[in-house]
Coordinates of C-alpha atoms in Angstrom, one line a residue:
R37 CA 128.4 83.3 100.4
S38 CA 129.3 80.2 102.5
I39 CA 128.6 79.6 106.1
T40 CA 130.9 77.6 108.3
L41 CA 129.2 75.2 110.8
N42 CA 130.9 74.4 114.1
V43 CA 129.4 71.5 116.0
N44 CA 130.1 69.9 119.4
E45 CA 131.8 73.1 120.7
N46 CA 132.9 72.9 124.3
S47 CA 129.9 74.6 126.0
T48 CA 126.3 73.6 126.6
C49 CA 122.7 75.0 126.5
N50 CA 123.2 77.4 123.6
A51 CA 124.1 78.0 120.0
M52 CA 125.0 81.2 118.1
S53 CA 125.5 82.8 114.8
G54 CA 128.5 84.9 113.9
G55 CA 127.1 85.9 110.5
N56 CA 129.1 83.6 108.3
T57 CA 129.7 81.0 111.1
L58 CA 127.2 79.0 113.1
H59 CA 128.2 77.5 116.4
F60 CA 126.4 74.6 118.1
F61 CA 127.2 73.3 121.6
R62 CA 127.4 69.8 122.9
R63 CA 124.9 68.0 125.1
G64 CA 125.1 68.7 128.9
G65 CA 123.6 70.7 131.7
G66 CA 120.2 69.4 131.0
C67 CA 120.3 70.5 127.3
E68 CA 120.5 68.5 124.1
N69 CA 123.3 69.0 121.6
T70 CA 122.0 72.0 119.7
A71 CA 123.2 70.8 116.4
R72 CA 120.8 67.9 116.7
L73 CA 117.7 70.3 116.9
A74 CA 116.4 71.4 113.6
D75 CA 114.6 74.4 115.1
V76 CA 117.8 75.6 116.7
V77 CA 119.7 75.2 113.4
Y78 CA 117.0 77.1 111.5
H79 CA 116.9 79.8 114.2
E80 CA 120.7 80.4 114.1
F81 CA 120.6 80.4 110.3
G82 CA 117.9 83.0 110.6
H83 CA 120.4 85.4 112.2
S84 CA 122.7 85.0 109.2
L85 CA 119.8 85.4 106.8
H86 CA 118.7 88.6 108.6
G87 CA 122.2 90.1 108.4
E88 CA 122.6 89.3 104.7
S89 CA 119.1 90.4 103.7
I90 CA 119.0 93.9 105.2
I91 CA 118.6 96.7 102.6
S92 CA 121.4 99.2 103.4
G93 CA 120.0 102.5 104.5
I94 CA 116.6 101.1 105.2
G95 CA 116.8 98.1 107.5
N96 CA 118.9 97.6 110.6
F97 CA 120.3 94.6 112.5
D98 CA 118.4 94.8 115.9
G99 CA 119.0 92.0 118.4
A100 CA 115.4 91.5 119.5
L101 CA 114.2 91.6 115.9
S102 CA 116.8 89.1 114.9
E103 CA 115.8 86.7 117.7
G104 CA 112.2 86.9 116.5
I105 CA 113.3 86.3 112.9
G106 CA 115.2 83.2 114.0
D107 CA 112.2 81.8 115.7
V108 CA 109.9 82.7 112.8
L109 CA 112.3 81.0 110.3
A110 CA 112.0 77.8 112.5
L111 CA 108.2 78.2 112.3
A112 CA 108.4 78.6 108.6
M113 CA 110.3 75.4 108.3
T114 CA 108.5 73.2 110.8
N115 CA 105.0 74.8 111.1
D116 CA 105.3 74.4 114.9
P117 CA 105.0 77.6 117.0
G118 CA 106.8 75.7 119.8
M119 CA 110.4 76.6 118.9
G120 CA 113.2 74.4 120.1
R121 CA 111.4 71.2 121.2
G122 CA 113.9 68.8 122.6
F123 CA 116.3 71.5 123.9
F124 CA 115.5 70.5 127.5
M125 CA 115.5 66.8 126.5
D126 CA 111.7 66.6 126.3
D127 CA 108.9 68.0 124.2
R128 CA 108.7 71.4 126.0
P129 CA 109.5 74.2 123.6
L130 CA 112.3 76.6 124.3
R131 CA 110.0 79.5 123.2
Q132 CA 106.3 79.5 122.3
L133 CA 105.1 81.7 119.6
N134 CA 101.4 80.9 120.3
P135 CA 101.3 81.0 124.1
A136 CA 98.2 79.7 125.9
N137 CA 98.4 82.5 128.5
G138 CA 98.2 85.4 126.0
E139 CA 100.3 87.1 123.4
K140 CA 103.3 89.3 124.4
V141 CA 102.8 92.9 123.6
W142 CA 105.5 95.5 122.8
G143 CA 106.0 98.0 125.6
V144 CA 104.0 95.8 128.0
N145 CA 105.9 92.5 128.1
T146 CA 109.2 93.7 126.8
T147 CA 112.1 93.4 129.2
G148 CA 115.2 94.4 127.2
E149 CA 116.3 90.7 126.9
V150 CA 116.5 90.0 123.2
H151 CA 115.0 86.5 123.2
N152 CA 112.1 87.6 125.3
D153 CA 111.4 90.7 123.3
G154 CA 111.8 88.8 120.0
E155 CA 108.8 86.7 121.1
V156 CA 106.6 89.8 120.4
Y157 CA 107.6 89.7 116.7
G158 CA 107.5 85.9 116.6
G159 CA 104.0 85.7 118.1
T160 CA 102.7 88.4 115.8
M161 CA 104.1 86.7 112.7
Y162 CA 102.5 83.4 113.9
D163 CA 99.2 85.1 114.2
L164 CA 99.6 86.7 110.8
K165 CA 100.5 83.3 109.2
T166 CA 97.4 81.7 110.8
A167 CA 95.1 84.6 109.6
L168 CA 96.5 84.6 106.1
E169 CA 96.2 80.8 105.7
A170 CA 92.6 81.0 107.0
S171 CA 91.7 83.9 104.7
L172 CA 93.6 83.0 101.5
G173 CA 93.9 79.2 101.9
T174 CA 96.9 77.3 103.3
E175 CA 99.2 77.5 100.3
A176 CA 98.4 81.0 99.1
G177 CA 98.3 82.3 102.7
Y178 CA 101.7 80.7 103.5
D179 CA 103.2 82.1 100.3
H180 CA 102.0 85.6 101.0
W181 CA 103.1 85.4 104.6
L182 CA 106.6 84.5 103.5
E183 CA 106.6 87.6 101.3
I184 CA 105.6 89.8 104.2
F185 CA 108.1 88.0 106.5
Y186 CA 111.0 88.5 104.1
A187 CA 110.1 92.2 103.7
T188 CA 110.3 92.7 107.4
I189 CA 113.7 91.0 107.4
Q190 CA 115.0 93.3 104.7
R191 CA 113.4 96.6 105.8
G192 CA 112.8 96.4 109.5
A193 CA 114.9 98.5 111.7
D194 CA 113.5 97.1 115.0
I195 CA 110.4 95.3 116.0
P196 CA 108.0 98.3 116.1
S197 CA 109.0 99.3 112.5
T198 CA 108.1 95.9 111.1
Y199 CA 104.4 96.8 111.2
A200 CA 104.8 99.5 108.6
E201 CA 107.0 97.2 106.5
A202 CA 104.4 94.4 106.7
L203 CA 101.7 96.8 105.5
L204 CA 104.0 97.9 102.6
A205 CA 104.5 94.3 101.6
D206 CA 100.8 93.6 101.8
D207 CA 99.8 96.7 99.8
D208 CA 98.4 96.2 96.3
D209 CA 98.1 99.7 94.9
G210 CA 100.8 101.9 96.3
N211 CA 98.4 103.8 98.6
L212 CA 98.5 102.9 102.3
D213 CA 95.9 105.6 102.9
N214 CA 93.2 103.2 101.6
G215 CA 94.5 100.2 103.7
T216 CA 95.9 97.0 102.5
P217 CA 94.1 93.8 101.5
N218 CA 94.9 91.9 104.7
Q219 CA 95.2 94.7 107.2
C220 CA 93.4 94.0 110.5

């Protein structure tokens, strides 16, 4: 399937995915041209990847989950938990998956705003990546993390459901009752 890219659209401070179209807005209003920011391009493609990867009857397209998936895809490509550096014309990230002031927690820090709520998934996936790379080694940990990440894209119905999907992807014997190799 092909994706149509639309750049320099007549708006500012945003970008969006329409599934098989990606839209990037021009510079202005204190924001960079979003087509010039690799993180934003990866993030928007993440929405399209999410929509195309869902296993019918199992997964679901949920807005907050998709925002988290977009941020995590940018992390996977850049290895930087500060998603969208340059958006505000400086080095500040648009969103931070490894916040200095503590992780966001589902049901505690959720607000109903999809970008904010997606940071719960994004921060969790960043922590999982860090833990797997420390435990298994950088390359093996990253590879296993990608497998788990993609399983949550395919099978997650919303952010809370991704925990069970991550466990299933990490399982090595078909029996979740005895735990999984990397379960915390």
